[in-house]
PDB file of C-alpha atoms in Angstrom:
ATOM      1  CA  MET A  11      63.209-160.383 -43.495  1.00 75.00           C
ATOM      2  CA  LYS A  12      62.763-158.838 -47.293  1.00 76.00           C
ATOM      3  CA  LYS A  13      58.838-158.182 -46.035  1.00 78.00           C
ATOM      4  CA  GLU A  14      60.118-156.268 -42.627  1.00 84.00           C
ATOM      5  CA  ILE A  15      62.981-154.773 -44.562  1.00 81.00           C
ATOM      6  CA  ILE A  16      60.172-153.024 -47.136  1.00 78.00           C
ATOM      7  CA  GLU A  17      57.977-152.735 -44.406  1.00 79.00           C
ATOM      8  CA  ASN A  18      60.536-150.493 -42.498  1.00 78.00           C
ATOM      9  CA  ILE A  19      61.232-148.585 -46.030  1.00 78.00           C
ATOM     10  CA  LYS A  20      57.506-147.901 -46.203  1.00 76.00           C
ATOM     11  CA  ARG A  21      57.310-146.594 -42.977  1.00 79.00           C
ATOM     12  CA  ASP A  22      60.289-144.419 -43.088  1.00 76.00           C
ATOM     13  CA  VAL A  23      58.886-143.173 -46.551  1.00 72.00           C
ATOM     14  CA  GLU A  24      55.677-142.701 -45.131  1.00 76.00           C
ATOM     15  CA  ASP A  25      57.368-140.650 -42.382  1.00 74.00           C
ATOM     16  CA  GLN A  26      59.140-138.628 -44.251  1.00 76.00           C
ATOM     17  CA  ALA A  27      56.528-137.846 -46.842  1.00 67.00           C
ATOM     18  CA  ASN A  28      54.414-136.677 -44.124  1.00 73.00           C
ATOM     19  CA  LEU A  29      56.541-134.822 -42.904  1.00 68.00           C
ATOM     20  CA  VAL A  30      57.436-132.913 -46.238  1.00 66.00           C
ATOM     21  CA  ILE A  31      53.280-132.401 -46.718  1.00 70.00           C
ATOM     22  CA  ASN A  32      53.164-130.784 -43.219  1.00 68.00           C
ATOM     23  CA  GLN A  33      55.516-128.436 -44.016  1.00 73.00           C
ATOM     24  CA  ILE A  34      54.438-127.397 -47.321  1.00 70.00           C
ATOM     25  CA  GLY A  35      50.899-127.093 -46.372  1.00 63.00           C
ATOM     26  CA  ASN A  36      52.249-124.740 -43.626  1.00 60.00           C
ATOM     27  CA  GLU A  37      53.912-122.714 -45.836  1.00 60.00           C
ATOM     28  CA  ILE A  38      51.381-122.963 -49.048  1.00 49.00           C
ATOM     29  CA  SER A  39      54.736-123.890 -50.980  1.00 43.00           C
ATOM     30  CA  ALA A  40      54.730-125.276 -54.858  1.00 41.00           C
ATOM     31  CA  LEU A  41      57.509-125.420 -57.348  1.00 44.00           C
ATOM     32  CA  TYR A  42      58.115-125.990 -60.857  1.00 47.00           C
ATOM     33  CA  ASN A  43      56.810-129.136 -63.073  1.00 52.00           C
ATOM     34  CA  ASN A  44      60.483-128.760 -64.521  1.00 52.00           C
ATOM     35  CA  GLU A  45      62.362-129.719 -61.207  1.00 61.00           C
ATOM     36  CA  ILE A  46      60.310-132.641 -60.747  1.00 61.00           C
ATOM     37  CA  GLU A  47      61.165-133.601 -64.544  1.00 68.00           C
ATOM     38  CA  ASN A  48      65.125-133.411 -63.194  1.00 67.00           C
ATOM     39  CA  PHE A  49      64.452-135.047 -59.982  1.00 65.00           C
ATOM     40  CA  LYS A  50      63.138-138.138 -61.940  1.00 70.00           C
ATOM     41  CA  GLU A  51      66.059-137.887 -64.852  1.00 76.00           C
ATOM     42  CA  GLY A  52      68.604-137.730 -61.539  1.00 73.00           C
ATOM     43  CA  LEU A  53      66.718-140.900 -59.985  1.00 64.00           C
ATOM     44  CA  LYS A  54      66.803-142.720 -63.378  1.00 76.00           C
ATOM     45  CA  LYS A  55      70.447-141.963 -63.731  1.00 79.00           C
ATOM     46  CA  GLU A  56      71.469-142.940 -60.686  1.00 77.00           C
ATOM     47  CA  GLN A  57      69.173-146.252 -61.230  1.00 76.00           C
ATOM     48  CA  ASP A  58      70.860-146.750 -64.479  1.00 78.00           C
ATOM     49  CA  THR A  59      74.792-146.627 -63.142  1.00 83.00           C
ATOM     50  CA  PHE A  60      73.647-148.621 -60.443  1.00 75.00           C
ATOM     51  CA  LEU A  61      72.761-151.249 -63.225  1.00 76.00           C
ATOM     52  CA  GLU A  62      75.740-151.305 -64.674  1.00 83.00           C
ATOM     53  CA  LYS A  63      77.827-151.393 -61.772  1.00 83.00           C
ATOM     54  CA  GLU A  64      76.128-154.222 -60.579  1.00 80.00           C
ATOM     55  CA  LEU A  65      75.790-156.372 -64.042  1.00 74.00           C
ATOM     56  CA  ASN A  66      79.928-155.171 -64.521  1.00 76.00           C
ATOM     57  CA  ASP A  67      80.393-156.859 -60.869  1.00 74.00           C
ATOM     58  CA  LEU A  68      78.107-159.747 -61.832  1.00 66.00           C
ATOM     59  CA  ARG A  69      79.868-160.503 -64.988  1.00 69.00           C
ATOM     60  CA  VAL A  70      83.483-160.077 -62.792  1.00 69.00           C
ATOM     61  CA  LEU A  71      82.728-162.389 -60.168  1.00 66.00           C
ATOM     62  CA  SER A  72      80.813-164.874 -62.132  1.00 62.00           C
ATOM     63  CA  VAL A  73      77.461-163.888 -61.434  1.00 57.00           C
ATOM     64  CA  THR A  74      76.621-166.347 -57.962  1.00 71.00           C
ATOM     65  CA  GLU A  75      72.342-166.260 -57.475  1.00 75.00           C
ATOM     66  CA  SER A  76      72.985-164.449 -53.817  1.00 74.00           C
ATOM     67  CA  SER A  77      74.355-161.316 -56.247  1.00 72.00           C
ATOM     68  CA  ARG A  78      70.615-161.462 -58.692  1.00 76.00           C
ATOM     69  CA  ALA A  79      68.754-161.486 -55.653  1.00 78.00           C
ATOM     70  CA  LYS A  80      70.135-158.676 -54.666  1.00 80.00           C
ATOM     71  CA  LEU A  81      70.231-156.438 -57.720  1.00 79.00           C
ATOM     72  CA  ASN A  82      66.673-157.881 -58.366  1.00 81.00           C
ATOM     73  CA  THR A  83      65.925-155.651 -55.130  1.00 82.00           C
ATOM     74  CA  LYS A  84      68.060-153.211 -55.319  1.00 81.00           C
ATOM     75  CA  HIS A  85      66.170-152.655 -58.737  1.00 81.00           C
ATOM     76  CA  LYS A  86      62.884-152.668 -57.101  1.00 82.00           C
ATOM     77  CA  LEU A  87      63.433-150.486 -54.002  1.00 79.00           C
ATOM     78  CA  LEU A  88      65.100-148.237 -56.728  1.00 76.00           C
ATOM     79  CA  ASN A  89      61.557-148.036 -58.794  1.00 82.00           C
ATOM     80  CA  LEU A  90      59.210-148.019 -55.383  1.00 81.00           C
ATOM     81  CA  ARG A  91      61.339-145.056 -54.406  1.00 77.00           C
ATOM     82  CA  GLN A  92      60.828-143.365 -57.391  1.00 77.00           C
ATOM     83  CA  GLU A  93      56.993-144.390 -57.585  1.00 84.00           C
ATOM     84  CA  LEU A  94      56.918-143.253 -53.967  1.00 81.00           C
ATOM     85  CA  VAL A  95      58.698-139.797 -54.777  1.00 76.00           C
ATOM     86  CA  ASP A  96      56.637-139.610 -57.790  1.00 79.00           C
ATOM     87  CA  SER A  97      53.391-140.355 -55.795  1.00 87.00           C
ATOM     88  CA  LEU A  98      54.166-137.568 -53.325  1.00 85.00           C
ATOM     89  CA  PHE A  99      55.205-134.368 -55.494  1.00 83.00           C
ATOM     90  CA  ASP A 100      52.151-135.237 -58.169  1.00 88.00           C
ATOM     91  CA  GLU A 101      49.565-135.568 -54.780  1.00 92.00           C
ATOM     92  CA  THR A 102      51.177-132.251 -53.268  1.00 89.00           C
ATOM     93  CA  ARG A 103      50.688-130.486 -56.359  1.00 89.00           C
ATOM     94  CA  GLU A 104      47.275-132.139 -56.666  1.00 92.00           C
ATOM     95  CA  MET A 105      46.393-130.331 -52.785  1.00 92.00           C
ATOM     96  CA  LEU A 106      48.173-126.968 -54.002  1.00 89.00           C
ATOM     97  CA  VAL A 107      45.302-126.759 -56.954  1.00 91.00           C
ATOM     98  CA  GLU A 108      42.658-127.627 -54.784  1.00 93.00           C
ATOM     99  CA  PHE A 109      43.842-125.238 -52.458  1.00 92.00           C
ATOM    100  CA  THR A 110      43.603-122.376 -54.950  1.00 93.00           C
ATOM    101  CA  LYS A 111      40.094-123.409 -55.513  1.00 93.00           C
ATOM    102  CA  GLY A 112      39.252-122.426 -51.614  1.00 91.00           C
ATOM    103  CA  LYS A 113      38.620-119.275 -49.720  1.00 89.00           C
ATOM    104  CA  ASP A 114      41.854-119.915 -47.482  1.00 94.00           C
ATOM    105  CA  TYR A 115      43.204-118.782 -50.966  1.00 94.00           C
ATOM    106  CA  SER A 116      41.940-115.692 -50.860  1.00 94.00           C
ATOM    107  CA  ASP A 117      43.172-115.309 -47.011  1.00 93.00           C
ATOM    108  CA  TYR A 118      46.463-116.654 -48.378  1.00 94.00           C
ATOM    109  CA  LEU A 119      46.592-113.739 -51.108  1.00 94.00           C
ATOM    110  CA  ALA A 120      45.196-111.143 -48.655  1.00 93.00           C
ATOM    111  CA  ARG A 121      48.286-112.072 -45.994  1.00 93.00           C
ATOM    112  CA  LYS A 122      50.891-111.924 -49.015  1.00 93.00           C
ATOM    113  CA  ILE A 123      49.220-108.587 -50.153  1.00 92.00           C
ATOM    114  CA  ASP A 124      49.897-107.776 -46.650  1.00 91.00           C
ATOM    115  CA  GLU A 125      53.160-108.814 -46.516  1.00 90.00           C
ATOM    116  CA  THR A 126      54.618-106.489 -49.856  1.00 87.00           C
ATOM    117  CA  VAL A 127      55.774-103.011 -49.762  1.00 84.00           C
ATOM    118  CA  PHE A 128      53.943-101.436 -53.217  1.00 85.00           C
ATOM    119  CA  ASP A 129      55.591 -98.671 -54.958  1.00 84.00           C
ATOM    120  CA  GLU A 130      55.122 -97.907 -58.649  1.00 87.00           C
ATOM    121  CA  GLY A 131      55.764-101.821 -59.572  1.00 91.00           C
ATOM    122  CA  TYR A 132      53.455-104.334 -60.993  1.00 95.00           C
ATOM    123  CA  MET A 133      52.073-107.545 -59.687  1.00 96.00           C
ATOM    124  CA  LEU A 134      52.008-110.875 -62.083  1.00 96.00           C
ATOM    125  CA  VAL A 135      49.128-113.018 -61.686  1.00 96.00           C
ATOM    126  CA  ARG A 136      47.687-116.079 -63.210  1.00 95.00           C
ATOM    127  CA  GLU A 137      44.482-115.114 -65.582  1.00 95.00           C
ATOM    128  CA  CYS A 138      42.444-116.788 -63.398  1.00 95.00           C
ATOM    129  CA  ASP A 139      43.225-115.014 -60.352  1.00 95.00           C
ATOM    130  CA  LYS A 140      43.262-111.673 -61.877  1.00 95.00           C
ATOM    131  CA  ASP A 141      39.947-110.482 -60.470  1.00 94.00           C
ATOM    132  CA  LEU A 142      40.350-112.048 -57.184  1.00 94.00           C
ATOM    133  CA  ILE A 143      43.438-110.147 -56.847  1.00 95.00           C
ATOM    134  CA  SER A 144      41.950-106.729 -58.369  1.00 94.00           C
ATOM    135  CA  LYS A 145      39.499-107.234 -55.557  1.00 95.00           C
ATOM    136  CA  LEU A 146      41.759-108.059 -52.541  1.00 93.00           C
ATOM    137  CA  LEU A 147      43.454-105.289 -53.476  1.00 92.00           C
ATOM    138  CA  LYS A 148      40.468-102.452 -53.765  1.00 93.00           C
ATOM    139  CA  GLY A 149      39.536-103.693 -50.486  1.00 92.00           C
ATOM    140  CA  LYS A 150      43.179-102.383 -49.340  1.00 90.00           C
ATOM    141  CA  LYS A 151      42.895 -99.086 -51.315  1.00 92.00           C
ATOM    142  CA  ILE A 152      45.822-100.566 -53.113  1.00 90.00           C
ATOM    143  CA  ASN A 153      46.413 -99.028 -56.668  1.00 91.00           C
ATOM    144  CA  THR A 154      49.077-101.325 -59.013  1.00 92.00           C
ATOM    145  CA  GLU A 155      48.946-102.367 -62.201  1.00 93.00           C
ATOM    146  CA  ILE A 156      48.449-106.082 -62.469  1.00 94.00           C
ATOM    147  CA  LYS A 157      49.743-108.610 -65.501  1.00 95.00           C
ATOM    148  CA  THR A 158      49.081-111.806 -65.982  1.00 95.00           C
ATOM    149  CA  ALA A 159      52.309-114.468 -66.216  1.00 94.00           C
ATOM    150  CA  ASN A 160      52.712-118.196 -66.640  1.00 94.00           C
ATOM    151  CA  ILE A 161      52.235-118.885 -62.868  1.00 94.00           C
ATOM    152  CA  LEU A 162      50.902-122.583 -63.055  1.00 93.00           C
ATOM    153  CA  ILE A 163      49.760-123.478 -59.631  1.00 94.00           C
ATOM    154  CA  GLY A 164      48.948-119.883 -58.283  1.00 95.00           C
ATOM    155  CA  GLY A 165      49.748-117.138 -55.650  1.00 95.00           C
ATOM    156  CA  PHE A 166      51.509-113.937 -56.952  1.00 96.00           C
ATOM    157  CA  LYS A 167      54.570-111.579 -57.845  1.00 96.00           C
ATOM    158  CA  TYR A 168      54.903-108.017 -57.108  1.00 95.00           C
ATOM    159  CA  VAL A 169      58.267-106.617 -59.398  1.00 95.00           C
ATOM    160  CA  SER A 170      59.270-102.815 -58.683  1.00 92.00           C
ATOM    161  CA  GLU A 171      61.869-102.408 -61.361  1.00 91.00           C
ATOM    162  CA  SER A 172      62.843 -98.896 -59.519  1.00 88.00           C
ATOM    163  CA  ARG A 173      64.047-100.662 -56.546  1.00 89.00           C
ATOM    164  CA  GLY A 174      65.376-103.900 -58.125  1.00 91.00           C
ATOM    165  CA  ILE A 175      63.199-106.444 -55.806  1.00 92.00           C
ATOM    166  CA  GLU A 176      61.092-108.898 -56.756  1.00 93.00           C
ATOM    167  CA  TYR A 177      58.788-110.353 -54.151  1.00 93.00           C
ATOM    168  CA  ASP A 178      57.785-114.226 -55.371  1.00 94.00           C
ATOM    169  CA  TYR A 179      54.424-115.291 -53.500  1.00 94.00           C
ATOM    170  CA  THR A 180      54.118-117.636 -56.135  1.00 95.00           C
ATOM    171  CA  LEU A 181      52.910-121.375 -54.679  1.00 93.00           C
ATOM    172  CA  ASP A 182      54.977-122.501 -57.903  1.00 93.00           C
ATOM    173  CA  ASN A 183      58.206-121.181 -56.395  1.00 92.00           C
ATOM    174  CA  SER A 184      57.865-122.196 -52.541  1.00 91.00           C
ATOM    175  CA  PHE A 185      56.588-125.895 -54.376  1.00 92.00           C
ATOM    176  CA  GLU A 186      60.122-125.394 -55.814  1.00 91.00           C
ATOM    177  CA  GLU A 187      61.952-124.396 -53.015  1.00 91.00           C
ATOM    178  CA  GLN A 188      59.843-127.667 -50.735  1.00 89.00           C
ATOM    179  CA  MET A 189      60.848-129.705 -53.553  1.00 84.00           C
ATOM    180  CA  GLN A 190      64.347-129.005 -53.251  1.00 87.00           C
ATOM    181  CA  TRP A 191      64.629-129.343 -49.422  1.00 88.00           C
ATOM    182  CA  PHE A 192      63.278-132.899 -49.844  1.00 83.00           C
ATOM    183  CA  ILE A 193      65.651-134.057 -52.155  1.00 78.00           C
ATOM    184  CA  SER A 194      68.445-132.654 -49.688  1.00 81.00           C
ATOM    185  CA  ASN A 195      67.234-133.540 -46.413  1.00 85.00           C
ATOM    186  CA  SER A 196      64.990-136.538 -46.557  1.00 75.00           C
ATOM    187  CA  LYS A 197      67.992-138.862 -46.494  1.00 70.00           C
ATOM    188  CA  PHE A 198      65.809-141.199 -48.834  1.00 66.00           C
ATOM    189  CA  THR A 199      68.286-142.803 -50.201  1.00 65.00           C
ATOM    190  CA  VAL A 200      68.363-147.047 -51.045  1.00 58.00           C
TER     191      VAL A 200
END
């Protein structure tokens, strides 16, 4: 029975993970590492709270054998869930980093440049993307200032201070948005 429950949870986890990976792949999204750490901390706090509550209940009810088994199972499931979520986000981040090394990345940047309304603003890019962005802009006869920024995965931002707008086409930001969507919508609970 426990194996069946764990298998059902694993299948559900795998289905949810595949859904998120596909959506992230379609939107070429990325999120900042600090959001992952916040999520891990939240899971840890949830786990600690759960364990403390269960331990208090067990003390009050003189700790039965079935209660200990339930506590151990929940603890293992919480750890498994946290490991799976960590693994999912780590694998997705690695896939995005690999994406930035291929030709499709240049096509992605070109599409996002086409979506941007340029004026007297400037672009923020990773140092390693500066030449590629410059080449793409020259090919499209766009003359704008390019500055380096702390973008971890890839993409670019375009800032127009005169119009008070910022286009954020960083994979970091897209990844963060998708991770938040997953956390909010996955119903990935124990």
